Coordinates of C-alpha atoms in Angstrom, one line a residue:
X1 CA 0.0 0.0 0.0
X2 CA 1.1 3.3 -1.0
X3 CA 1.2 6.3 1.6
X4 CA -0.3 9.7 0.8
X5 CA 3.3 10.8 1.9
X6 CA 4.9 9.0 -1.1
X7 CA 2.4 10.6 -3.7
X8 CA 3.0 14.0 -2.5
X9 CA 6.7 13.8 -2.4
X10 CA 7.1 12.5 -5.8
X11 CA 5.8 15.4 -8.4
X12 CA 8.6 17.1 -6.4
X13 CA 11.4 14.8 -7.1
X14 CA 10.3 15.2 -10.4
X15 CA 10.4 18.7 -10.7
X16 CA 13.2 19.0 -8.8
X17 CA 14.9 16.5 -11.6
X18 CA 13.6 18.4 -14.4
X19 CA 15.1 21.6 -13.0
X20 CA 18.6 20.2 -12.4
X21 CA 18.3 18.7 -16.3
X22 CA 17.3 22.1 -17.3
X23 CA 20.3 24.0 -15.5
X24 CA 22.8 21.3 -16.6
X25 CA 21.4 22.1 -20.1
X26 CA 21.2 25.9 -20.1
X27 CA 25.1 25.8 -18.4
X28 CA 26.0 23.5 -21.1
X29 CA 24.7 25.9 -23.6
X30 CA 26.5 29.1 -22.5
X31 CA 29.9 27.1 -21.9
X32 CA 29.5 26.3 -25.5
X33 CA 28.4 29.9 -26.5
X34 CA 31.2 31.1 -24.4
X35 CA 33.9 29.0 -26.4
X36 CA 32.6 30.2 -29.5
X37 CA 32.3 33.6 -28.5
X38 CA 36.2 33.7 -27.8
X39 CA 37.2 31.1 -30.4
X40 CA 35.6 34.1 -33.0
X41 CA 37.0 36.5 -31.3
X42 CA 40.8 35.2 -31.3
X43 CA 40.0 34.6 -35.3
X44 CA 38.8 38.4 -36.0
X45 CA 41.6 39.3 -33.7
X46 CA 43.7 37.0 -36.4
X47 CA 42.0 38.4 -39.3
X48 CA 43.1 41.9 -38.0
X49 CA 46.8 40.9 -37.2
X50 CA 46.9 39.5 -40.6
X51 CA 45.2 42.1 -42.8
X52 CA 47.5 44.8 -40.7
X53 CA 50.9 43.2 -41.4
X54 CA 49.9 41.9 -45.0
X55 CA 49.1 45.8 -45.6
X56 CA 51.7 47.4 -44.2
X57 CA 54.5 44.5 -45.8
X58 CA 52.9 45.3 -49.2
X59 CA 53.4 49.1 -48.8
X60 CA 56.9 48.6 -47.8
X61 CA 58.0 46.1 -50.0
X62 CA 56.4 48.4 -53.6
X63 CA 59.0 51.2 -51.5
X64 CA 62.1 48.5 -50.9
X65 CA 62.0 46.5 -54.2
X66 CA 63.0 49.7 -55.7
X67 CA 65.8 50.3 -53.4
X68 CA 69.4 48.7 -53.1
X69 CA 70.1 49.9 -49.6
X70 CA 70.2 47.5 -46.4
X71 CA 66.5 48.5 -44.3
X72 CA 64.7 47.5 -41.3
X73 CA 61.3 48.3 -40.4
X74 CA 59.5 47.7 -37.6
X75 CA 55.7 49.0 -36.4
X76 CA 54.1 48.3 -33.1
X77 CA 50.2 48.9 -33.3
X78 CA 49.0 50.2 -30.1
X79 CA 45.4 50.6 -30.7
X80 CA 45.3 47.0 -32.0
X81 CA 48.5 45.7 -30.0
X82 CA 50.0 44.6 -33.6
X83 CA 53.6 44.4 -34.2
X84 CA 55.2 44.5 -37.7
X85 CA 58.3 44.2 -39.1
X86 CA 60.4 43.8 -42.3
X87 CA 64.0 44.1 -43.8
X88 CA 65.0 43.8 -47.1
X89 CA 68.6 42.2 -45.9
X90 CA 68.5 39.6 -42.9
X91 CA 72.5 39.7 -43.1
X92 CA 72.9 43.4 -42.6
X93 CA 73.7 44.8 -39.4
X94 CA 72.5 48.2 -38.0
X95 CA 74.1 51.0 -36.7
X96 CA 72.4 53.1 -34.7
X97 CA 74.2 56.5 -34.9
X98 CA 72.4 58.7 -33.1
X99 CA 69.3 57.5 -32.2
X100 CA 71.0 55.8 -29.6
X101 CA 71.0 59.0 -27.3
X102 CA 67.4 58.1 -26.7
X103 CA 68.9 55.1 -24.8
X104 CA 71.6 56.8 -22.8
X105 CA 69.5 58.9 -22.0
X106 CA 66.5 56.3 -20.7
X107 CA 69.6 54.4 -18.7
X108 CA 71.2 57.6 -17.0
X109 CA 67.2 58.1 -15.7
X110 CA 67.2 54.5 -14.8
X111 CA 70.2 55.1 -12.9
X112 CA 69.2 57.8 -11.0
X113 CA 66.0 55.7 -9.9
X114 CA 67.6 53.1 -8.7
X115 CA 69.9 55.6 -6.2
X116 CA 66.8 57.5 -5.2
X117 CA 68.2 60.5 -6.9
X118 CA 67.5 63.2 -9.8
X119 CA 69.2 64.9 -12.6
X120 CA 71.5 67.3 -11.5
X121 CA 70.9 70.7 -13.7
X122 CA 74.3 70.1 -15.5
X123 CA 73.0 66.7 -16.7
X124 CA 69.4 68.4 -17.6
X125 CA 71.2 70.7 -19.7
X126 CA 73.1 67.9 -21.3
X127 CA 69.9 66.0 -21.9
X128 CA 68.3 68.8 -23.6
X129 CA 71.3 69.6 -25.8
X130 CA 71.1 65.7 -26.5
X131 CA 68.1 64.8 -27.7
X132 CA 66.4 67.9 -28.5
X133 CA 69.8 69.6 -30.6
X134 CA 71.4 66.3 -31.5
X135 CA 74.7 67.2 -29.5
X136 CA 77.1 64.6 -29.7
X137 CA 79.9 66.2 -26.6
X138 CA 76.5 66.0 -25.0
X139 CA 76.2 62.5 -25.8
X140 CA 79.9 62.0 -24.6
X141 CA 79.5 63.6 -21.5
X142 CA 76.5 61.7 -20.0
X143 CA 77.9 58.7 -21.3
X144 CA 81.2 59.8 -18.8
X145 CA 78.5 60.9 -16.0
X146 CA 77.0 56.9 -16.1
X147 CA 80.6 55.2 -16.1
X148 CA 81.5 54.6 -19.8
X149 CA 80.1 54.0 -23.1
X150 CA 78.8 50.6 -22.2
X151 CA 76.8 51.3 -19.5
X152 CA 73.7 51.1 -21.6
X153 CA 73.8 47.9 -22.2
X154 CA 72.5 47.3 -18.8
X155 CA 69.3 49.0 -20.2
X156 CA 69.0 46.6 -22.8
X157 CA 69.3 43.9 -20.8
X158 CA 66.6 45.1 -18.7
X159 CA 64.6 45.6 -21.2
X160 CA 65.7 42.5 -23.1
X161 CA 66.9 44.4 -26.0
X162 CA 68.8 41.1 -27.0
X163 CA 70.3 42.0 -30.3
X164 CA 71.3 45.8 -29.1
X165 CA 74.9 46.3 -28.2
X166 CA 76.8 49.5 -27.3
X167 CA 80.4 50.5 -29.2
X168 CA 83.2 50.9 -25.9
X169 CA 84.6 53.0 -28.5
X170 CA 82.1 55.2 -30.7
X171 CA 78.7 55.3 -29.5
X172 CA 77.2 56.1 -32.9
X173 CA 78.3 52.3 -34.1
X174 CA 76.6 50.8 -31.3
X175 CA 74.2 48.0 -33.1
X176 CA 70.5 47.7 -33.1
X177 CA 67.3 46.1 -34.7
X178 CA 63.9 48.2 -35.3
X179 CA 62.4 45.5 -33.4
X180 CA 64.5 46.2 -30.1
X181 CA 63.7 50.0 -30.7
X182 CA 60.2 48.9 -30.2
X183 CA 60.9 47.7 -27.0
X184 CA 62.5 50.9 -26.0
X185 CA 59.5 53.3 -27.2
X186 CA 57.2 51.5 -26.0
X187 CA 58.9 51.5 -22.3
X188 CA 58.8 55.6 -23.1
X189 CA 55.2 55.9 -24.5
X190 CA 53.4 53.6 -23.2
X191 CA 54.2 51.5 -19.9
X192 CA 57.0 50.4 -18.3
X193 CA 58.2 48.3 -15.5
X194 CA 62.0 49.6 -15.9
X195 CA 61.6 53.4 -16.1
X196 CA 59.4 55.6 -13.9
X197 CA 56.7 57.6 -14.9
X198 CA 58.3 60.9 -14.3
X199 CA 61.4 59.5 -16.6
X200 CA 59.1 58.6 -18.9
X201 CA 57.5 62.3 -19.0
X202 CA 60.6 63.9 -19.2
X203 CA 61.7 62.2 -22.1
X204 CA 58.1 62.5 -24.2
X205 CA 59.1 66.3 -23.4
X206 CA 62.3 66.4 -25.0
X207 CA 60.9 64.3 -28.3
X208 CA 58.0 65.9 -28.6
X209 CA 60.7 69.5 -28.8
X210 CA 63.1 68.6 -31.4
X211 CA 64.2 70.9 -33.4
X212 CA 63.1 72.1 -36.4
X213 CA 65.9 71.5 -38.4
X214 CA 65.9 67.9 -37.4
X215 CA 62.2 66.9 -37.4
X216 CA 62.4 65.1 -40.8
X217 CA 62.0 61.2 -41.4
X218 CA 58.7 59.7 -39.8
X219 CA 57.1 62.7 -39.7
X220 CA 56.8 63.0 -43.3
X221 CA 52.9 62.6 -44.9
X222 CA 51.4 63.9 -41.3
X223 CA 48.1 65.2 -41.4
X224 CA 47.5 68.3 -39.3
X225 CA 45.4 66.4 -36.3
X226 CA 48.9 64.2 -35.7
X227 CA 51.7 64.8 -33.0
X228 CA 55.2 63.2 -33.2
X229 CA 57.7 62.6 -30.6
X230 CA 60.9 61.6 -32.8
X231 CA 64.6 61.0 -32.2
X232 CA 66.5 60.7 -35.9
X233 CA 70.0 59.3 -36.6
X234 CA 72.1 60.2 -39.5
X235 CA 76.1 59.2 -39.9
X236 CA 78.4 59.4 -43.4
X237 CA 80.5 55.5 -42.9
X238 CA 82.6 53.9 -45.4
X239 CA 79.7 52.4 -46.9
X240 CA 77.8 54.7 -47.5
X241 CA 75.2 57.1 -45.5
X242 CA 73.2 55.8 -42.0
X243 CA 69.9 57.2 -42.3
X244 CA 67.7 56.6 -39.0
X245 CA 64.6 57.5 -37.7
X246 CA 62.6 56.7 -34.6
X247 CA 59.8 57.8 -32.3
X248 CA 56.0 57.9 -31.4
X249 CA 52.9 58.9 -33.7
X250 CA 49.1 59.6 -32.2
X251 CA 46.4 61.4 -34.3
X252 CA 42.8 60.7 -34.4
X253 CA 43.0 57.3 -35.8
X254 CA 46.4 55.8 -34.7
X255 CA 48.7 55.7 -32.1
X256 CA 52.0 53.5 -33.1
X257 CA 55.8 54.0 -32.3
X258 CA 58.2 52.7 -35.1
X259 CA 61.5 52.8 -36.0
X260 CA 63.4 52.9 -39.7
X261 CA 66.7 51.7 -40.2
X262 CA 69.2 51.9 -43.1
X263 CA 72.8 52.6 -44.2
X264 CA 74.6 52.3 -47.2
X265 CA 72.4 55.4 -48.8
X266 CA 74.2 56.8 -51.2
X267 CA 74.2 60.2 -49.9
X268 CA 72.3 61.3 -46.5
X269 CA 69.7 63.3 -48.6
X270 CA 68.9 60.0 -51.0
X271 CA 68.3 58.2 -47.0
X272 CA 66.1 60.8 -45.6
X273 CA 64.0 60.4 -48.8
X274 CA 64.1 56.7 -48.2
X275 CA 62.8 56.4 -44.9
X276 CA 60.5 59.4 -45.6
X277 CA 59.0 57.1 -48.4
X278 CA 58.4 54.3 -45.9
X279 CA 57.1 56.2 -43.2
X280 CA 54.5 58.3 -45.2
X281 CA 53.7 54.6 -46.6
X282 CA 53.3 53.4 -43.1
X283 CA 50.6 56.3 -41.7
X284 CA 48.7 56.2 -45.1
X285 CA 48.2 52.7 -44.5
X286 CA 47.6 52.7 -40.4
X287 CA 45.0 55.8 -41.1
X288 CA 43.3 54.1 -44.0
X289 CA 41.8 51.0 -42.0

């Protein structure tokens, strides 16, 4: 004999059952939509990495295939967080001539962090002179101030600048890739877990003041809504003209740091035109998509 306790008790366990089938089942559903939500995310995100690159590769390469001179030319993204890069001679090696003041400056500031400590209004002076005027006894003398023309290489191993190496000797034939100047612009304009944010500042200031003499390269095909923080390079060697140019570019729809590197131009004016070429190429293209 059944109890009237059992009959009541069961429609119960069977809604109660139905329920938990019906939260398994709607939990199964949004783990699923969930995975295909971020599975088509990370393949727009792909799309977008690809059609960036592919875009900015083919603009280069219509700029490069015309040229005989050694280039690299690298792009970081930061409104889509994509880095590009390209040279037209994976043997060549790059000197950085002066754009390597941005470094000895960014180490001296690193130095002076570490020993709780600020520029002393000699070294200001210097730094200004530096980077804003291009001074190479400058250059020298802030070198002497951090212990010797090495001494930035400590930077780039903090920063793990791997294939960057500073000349003991001359400064301006310290070596570099466009991708490690990435790394060092984006520890200036962006964020940074090796330089403060007041070293940071103060360095934006002094690239976003050079002078006007010198503000050539990637500023070349700006429209008027764009601001450029830059730090150029230029050296006559044996083989021919180094022709370098660096820095930060915002307007209203990019924001990217890139660097350009060549040598063996055949005269510094054919170099600047070079890496004008590629730079206008590069803000047509990042303002275009």
């Amino acid at each position: 004999m059944t109890s009237h306790t059992n009959l009541k008790r069961r429609p119960y366990k069977q809604v109660l059952f139905v329920g938990v089938v019906l939260v398994f089942g709607i939990a199964l559903a949004y783990k699923y939509a969930g995975r295909q939500l971020i599975a088509d995310f990370e393949a727009t995100k792909a799309a977008v990495v690809s059609d960036e690159s592919n875009n900015l590769k083919t603009a280069w390469r219509g700029i490069l295939d015309k040229q005989n001179a050694p280039v690299d030319i690298a792009v970081y993204d930061h409104k889509t967080g994509v880095t590009t890069q390209l040279s037209n001679d994976a043997n060549a090696q790059f000197k950085t001539a002066s754009i390597v003041k941005v470094a000895i400056l960014a180490n001296l500031l690193r130095q002076h962090a570490t020993n709780g400590t600020g520029l002393s209004n000699y070294e200001d002076e210097l730094a200004s002179a530096m980077i804003q005027d291009s001074d190479n006894d400058a250059a020298t003398a802030l070198l002497e101030t951090e212990g010797g023309n090495t001494q930035p290489d400590a930077l780039f191993k903090r920063l793990g600048m791997t294939h960057s190496h500073m000349d003991s000797e001359s400064w301006g034939y310290s070596t570099t890739t466009a991708t490690d100047q990435l790394t060092l612009l984006k520890n200036i304009f962006y964020q940074s877990r090796v330089l403060t944010d007041s070293s940071r500042t103060y360095m934006q200031g002094l690239m976003n003041n050079i002078a006007v003499d010198q503000s050539w390269g990637i500023t070349a095909g700006l429209t008027p809504d764009a601001t450029v923080a830059l730090k150029n390079g230029w050296l006559a060697d044996k083989n021919g003209w180094i022709i370098n140019s660096t820095g930060h570019i915002t307007s209203k729809q990019s924001d990217y740091v890139i660097a350009i590197l060549s040598n063996q131009n055949v005269s510094e004016d054919a170099g600047i035109d070079l890496v004008q070429q590629l730079a206008k190429a590069t803000y047509t293209t990042l303002n275009a998509q």
